């Protein structure tokens, strides 16, 4: 089937939906999502969204905290713009129907604090902020007559001149995006979606690693698509590991224990119940994430243990049960009463700071292609994202991208539009259905273990080289499978994970200093 719309949005998380709502008055919008519309990292966000809402805080402080967490390599102008825009974007979320906790009905927002923040500035909805944001945005989007949300449609590749038979390399100037090919996961048909503007809002790539807090759909599809289309990517060596995921080995994704709990007074302890963060940073349990995750990793390696503890008991029973109901219930379901017991924790891959390079309008290096949310690299996070700045970045850049897209659609280049007719449909001739799922599932596990063991929190030249060599074999085997098989969602995801792993390793090897989340025992401190 062929579809033609004004705005094509890939992803129904905070970035995709807030963009869709803004452009909808100006044309027909189609939102594709590979699973159910609710599924994505957004709905799992716990801590909240950072913004300066009152005079007790200041933009300068939030800017300073972001720059410090980013370890000196954030884009300062982007940081200033994002943080100054935050209050307006928060007000819009509230207008869409999103509810943040307040002191009394209609009172001031109840603000939390997380690692690296010098002030209480995290707006939240109990400990399930993301679910509330997703609910509010999805309800608003579903009511809009110009927005169609199509579930279980897996975007495979961005359509460019390459599909018109032209040779496209990373040096080709003026690569253009005409839309995407997408697999209908129910019928296995590959459809052609043509659009004046395409926004990638495909989220993160946590599943490159064996332990991750991100949902199974986070397989770096947007980044891999842009890589194959020869677009520009940046900073992928900066994978953020959250210090405190619940240690419950069989569970995937790993359940998160929000940093807001440390903000409320919970303390990291070793297996003997002793505090250890004083050995690593004066900010103790509330140091930025890269430092805390490395400290935990080190303590685990020294002691040979699989997990350490977070002790939240000092917060008090009432505040724990009322303020952190999701975590309380989850832990209780596996026999841990957080009001009495310490919580077993370990780090998990959590957030990709790098991604598709975009300018301040959210434009990628490929014409008519935008990116927002976790798949984009704006320069806000530098070497390490400050907690709760991700949801913020997503709404700010969805807004900027929407404003720029609206202008572009109103003065659209008709020459580009005429090329839509030349786009061929997907050709699956000669392909056979791969009956051996084990080839895919086993390769995925191998890949995730290689990345966890060799390209994790602490790296070395030898580990990176070893990962690269192992990945090469996996890459060749999988491309061979791809070239003779009918395309399926698991195969497509595996190819994307391999592409992302390759890019992480390549960029990690190229980074010759320890900065932010990139830490190698062979390199000196910057
Ligand atoms: P997502 O919400 O991940 O949505 C991705 C969308 O893309 C989905 O709809 C998916 O179906 C679609 N998609 C992906 N690939 C394809 C494809 N090939 N074809 C079609 N559709 C596709 N950040 C904060 O700021 N504060 C927090 O408190 C916080 N807590 C977090 C807690 C957890 C457990 C996790 C995992 C992350 C947390 N983060 C937090 C990070 C933040 O939640 C994410 O970075 C953010 O929600 C990403 O939003 P997004 O719109 O970019 O992508
Ligand atoms: C958390 O709640 O600890 C996660 C916050 C974030 O990832 O920004």
mmCIF file of N, CA and C in Angstrom, residues 241-243 268-271 276-281 289-308 345-347 452 456-459 463 519 521:
data_model
loop_
_atom_site.group_PDB
_atom_site.id
_atom_site.type_symbol
_atom_site.label_atom_id
_atom_site.label_comp_id
_atom_site.label_asym_id
_atom_site.label_seq_id
_atom_site.Cartn_x
_atom_site.Cartn_y
_atom_site.Cartn_z
ATOM 1 N N UNK A 241 24.387 4.765 32.123
ATOM 2 C CA UNK A 241 23.953 3.633 32.949
ATOM 3 C C UNK A 241 23.313 4.206 34.210
ATOM 4 N N UNK A 242 22.067 3.811 34.468
ATOM 5 C CA UNK A 242 21.418 4.306 35.683
ATOM 6 C C UNK A 242 21.994 3.519 36.860
ATOM 7 N N UNK A 243 22.373 4.221 37.930
ATOM 8 C CA UNK A 243 23.021 3.505 39.044
ATOM 9 C C UNK A 243 22.117 2.488 39.725
ATOM 10 N N UNK A 268 23.175 4.962 49.314
ATOM 11 C CA UNK A 268 23.791 3.761 48.742
ATOM 12 C C UNK A 268 24.671 3.090 49.790
ATOM 13 N N UNK A 269 24.575 1.774 49.888
ATOM 14 C CA UNK A 269 25.386 1.046 50.880
ATOM 15 C C UNK A 269 25.966 -0.222 50.260
ATOM 16 N N UNK A 270 27.080 -0.678 50.823
ATOM 17 C CA UNK A 270 27.672 -1.918 50.310
ATOM 18 C C UNK A 270 26.975 -3.120 50.945
ATOM 19 N N UNK A 271 27.480 -4.307 50.656
ATOM 20 C CA UNK A 271 26.778 -5.498 51.121
ATOM 21 C C UNK A 271 26.874 -5.681 52.633
ATOM 22 N N UNK A 276 29.513 4.063 51.071
ATOM 23 C CA UNK A 276 30.811 4.057 50.391
ATOM 24 C C UNK A 276 31.026 5.264 49.479
ATOM 25 N N UNK A 277 29.986 6.063 49.216
ATOM 26 C CA UNK A 277 30.131 7.134 48.225
ATOM 27 C C UNK A 277 31.136 8.208 48.649
ATOM 28 N N UNK A 278 31.431 8.301 49.983
ATOM 29 C CA UNK A 278 32.425 9.280 50.434
ATOM 30 C C UNK A 278 33.799 9.012 49.820
ATOM 31 N N UNK A 279 34.024 7.785 49.356
ATOM 32 C CA UNK A 279 35.316 7.467 48.724
ATOM 33 C C UNK A 279 35.402 8.060 47.315
ATOM 34 N N UNK A 280 34.259 8.453 46.744
ATOM 35 C CA UNK A 280 34.231 8.814 45.317
ATOM 36 C C UNK A 280 33.885 10.275 45.038
ATOM 37 N N UNK A 281 33.001 10.867 45.844
ATOM 38 C CA UNK A 281 32.558 12.218 45.495
ATOM 39 C C UNK A 281 31.942 12.891 46.721
ATOM 40 N N UNK A 289 25.181 10.993 37.658
ATOM 41 C CA UNK A 289 24.987 9.570 37.391
ATOM 42 C C UNK A 289 26.232 8.808 36.952
ATOM 43 N N UNK A 290 27.070 9.451 36.112
ATOM 44 C CA UNK A 290 28.250 8.737 35.615
ATOM 45 C C UNK A 290 29.152 8.358 36.786
ATOM 46 N N UNK A 291 29.292 9.290 37.733
ATOM 47 C CA UNK A 291 30.176 9.069 38.877
ATOM 48 C C UNK A 291 29.598 7.977 39.791
ATOM 49 N N UNK A 292 28.301 8.060 40.055
ATOM 50 C CA UNK A 292 27.672 7.077 40.958
ATOM 51 C C UNK A 292 27.699 5.679 40.327
ATOM 52 N N UNK A 293 27.395 5.599 39.035
ATOM 53 C CA UNK A 293 27.380 4.277 38.374
ATOM 54 C C UNK A 293 28.781 3.662 38.392
ATOM 55 N N UNK A 294 29.801 4.482 38.158
ATOM 56 C CA UNK A 294 31.178 3.953 38.174
ATOM 57 C C UNK A 294 31.582 3.503 39.577
ATOM 58 N N UNK A 295 31.147 4.278 40.572
ATOM 59 C CA UNK A 295 31.461 3.912 41.961
ATOM 60 C C UNK A 295 30.827 2.563 42.305
ATOM 61 N N UNK A 296 29.581 2.376 41.928
ATOM 62 C CA UNK A 296 28.900 1.105 42.223
ATOM 63 C C UNK A 296 29.598 -0.028 41.480
ATOM 64 N N UNK A 297 29.911 0.228 40.218
ATOM 65 C CA UNK A 297 30.603 -0.797 39.406
ATOM 66 C C UNK A 297 31.907 -1.205 40.087
ATOM 67 N N UNK A 298 32.648 -0.221 40.571
ATOM 68 C CA UNK A 298 33.924 -0.493 41.218
ATOM 69 C C UNK A 298 33.729 -1.302 42.508
ATOM 70 N N UNK A 299 32.752 -0.878 43.316
ATOM 71 C CA UNK A 299 32.488 -1.600 44.572
ATOM 72 C C UNK A 299 32.064 -3.043 44.287
ATOM 73 N N UNK A 300 31.276 -3.230 43.230
ATOM 74 C CA UNK A 300 30.836 -4.590 42.890
ATOM 75 C C UNK A 300 32.024 -5.429 42.449
ATOM 76 N N UNK A 301 32.934 -4.796 41.689
ATOM 77 C CA UNK A 301 34.098 -5.561 41.204
ATOM 78 C C UNK A 301 35.024 -5.906 42.368
ATOM 79 N N UNK A 302 35.239 -4.946 43.282
ATOM 80 C CA UNK A 302 36.137 -5.201 44.419
ATOM 81 C C UNK A 302 35.581 -6.340 45.271
ATOM 82 N N UNK A 303 34.260 -6.301 45.515
ATOM 83 C CA UNK A 303 33.674 -7.285 46.429
ATOM 84 C C UNK A 303 33.273 -8.573 45.715
ATOM 85 N N UNK A 304 33.231 -8.526 44.384
ATOM 86 C CA UNK A 304 32.814 -9.710 43.616
ATOM 87 C C UNK A 304 31.322 -9.994 43.736
ATOM 88 N N UNK A 305 30.559 -8.998 44.173
ATOM 89 C CA UNK A 305 29.122 -9.220 44.368
ATOM 90 C C UNK A 305 28.327 -8.729 43.147
ATOM 91 N N UNK A 306 27.111 -9.287 43.000
ATOM 92 C CA UNK A 306 26.262 -8.927 41.855
ATOM 93 C C UNK A 306 25.412 -7.688 42.105
ATOM 94 N N UNK A 307 25.300 -7.315 43.347
ATOM 95 C CA UNK A 307 24.458 -6.141 43.641
ATOM 96 C C UNK A 307 24.901 -5.484 44.940
ATOM 97 N N UNK A 308 24.499 -4.226 45.114
ATOM 98 C CA UNK A 308 24.712 -3.497 46.375
ATOM 99 C C UNK A 308 23.326 -3.104 46.881
ATOM 100 N N UNK A 345 20.312 -3.359 44.458
ATOM 101 C CA UNK A 345 20.384 -2.593 43.196
ATOM 102 C C UNK A 345 21.664 -2.897 42.427
ATOM 103 N N UNK A 346 21.607 -2.620 41.132
ATOM 104 C CA UNK A 346 22.812 -2.648 40.299
ATOM 105 C C UNK A 346 22.571 -1.691 39.120
ATOM 106 N N UNK A 347 23.634 -1.222 38.469
ATOM 107 C CA UNK A 347 23.444 -0.316 37.331
ATOM 108 C C UNK A 347 22.840 -1.040 36.117
ATOM 109 N N UNK A 452 27.742 -5.586 27.078
ATOM 110 C CA UNK A 452 27.738 -5.406 28.538
ATOM 111 C C UNK A 452 29.146 -5.622 29.104
ATOM 112 N N UNK A 456 30.911 -1.496 28.458
ATOM 113 C CA UNK A 456 29.999 -1.059 29.510
ATOM 114 C C UNK A 456 30.460 0.208 30.215
ATOM 115 N N UNK A 457 30.310 0.205 31.531
ATOM 116 C CA UNK A 457 30.592 1.401 32.332
ATOM 117 C C UNK A 457 32.085 1.729 32.301
ATOM 118 N N UNK A 458 32.919 0.684 32.392
ATOM 119 C CA UNK A 458 34.371 0.881 32.334
ATOM 120 C C UNK A 458 34.895 0.124 31.111
ATOM 121 N N UNK A 459 35.678 0.817 30.287
ATOM 122 C CA UNK A 459 36.148 0.248 29.018
ATOM 123 C C UNK A 459 37.672 0.187 28.989
ATOM 124 N N UNK A 463 39.323 -4.309 25.406
ATOM 125 C CA UNK A 463 37.917 -4.714 25.432
ATOM 126 C C UNK A 463 37.184 -4.191 24.194
ATOM 127 N N UNK A 519 34.545 6.122 29.854
ATOM 128 C CA UNK A 519 35.639 5.942 30.800
ATOM 129 C C UNK A 519 36.411 4.677 30.433
ATOM 130 N N UNK A 521 40.124 2.515 31.109
ATOM 131 C CA UNK A 521 41.281 2.426 32.015
ATOM 132 C C UNK A 521 42.573 2.775 31.286
#
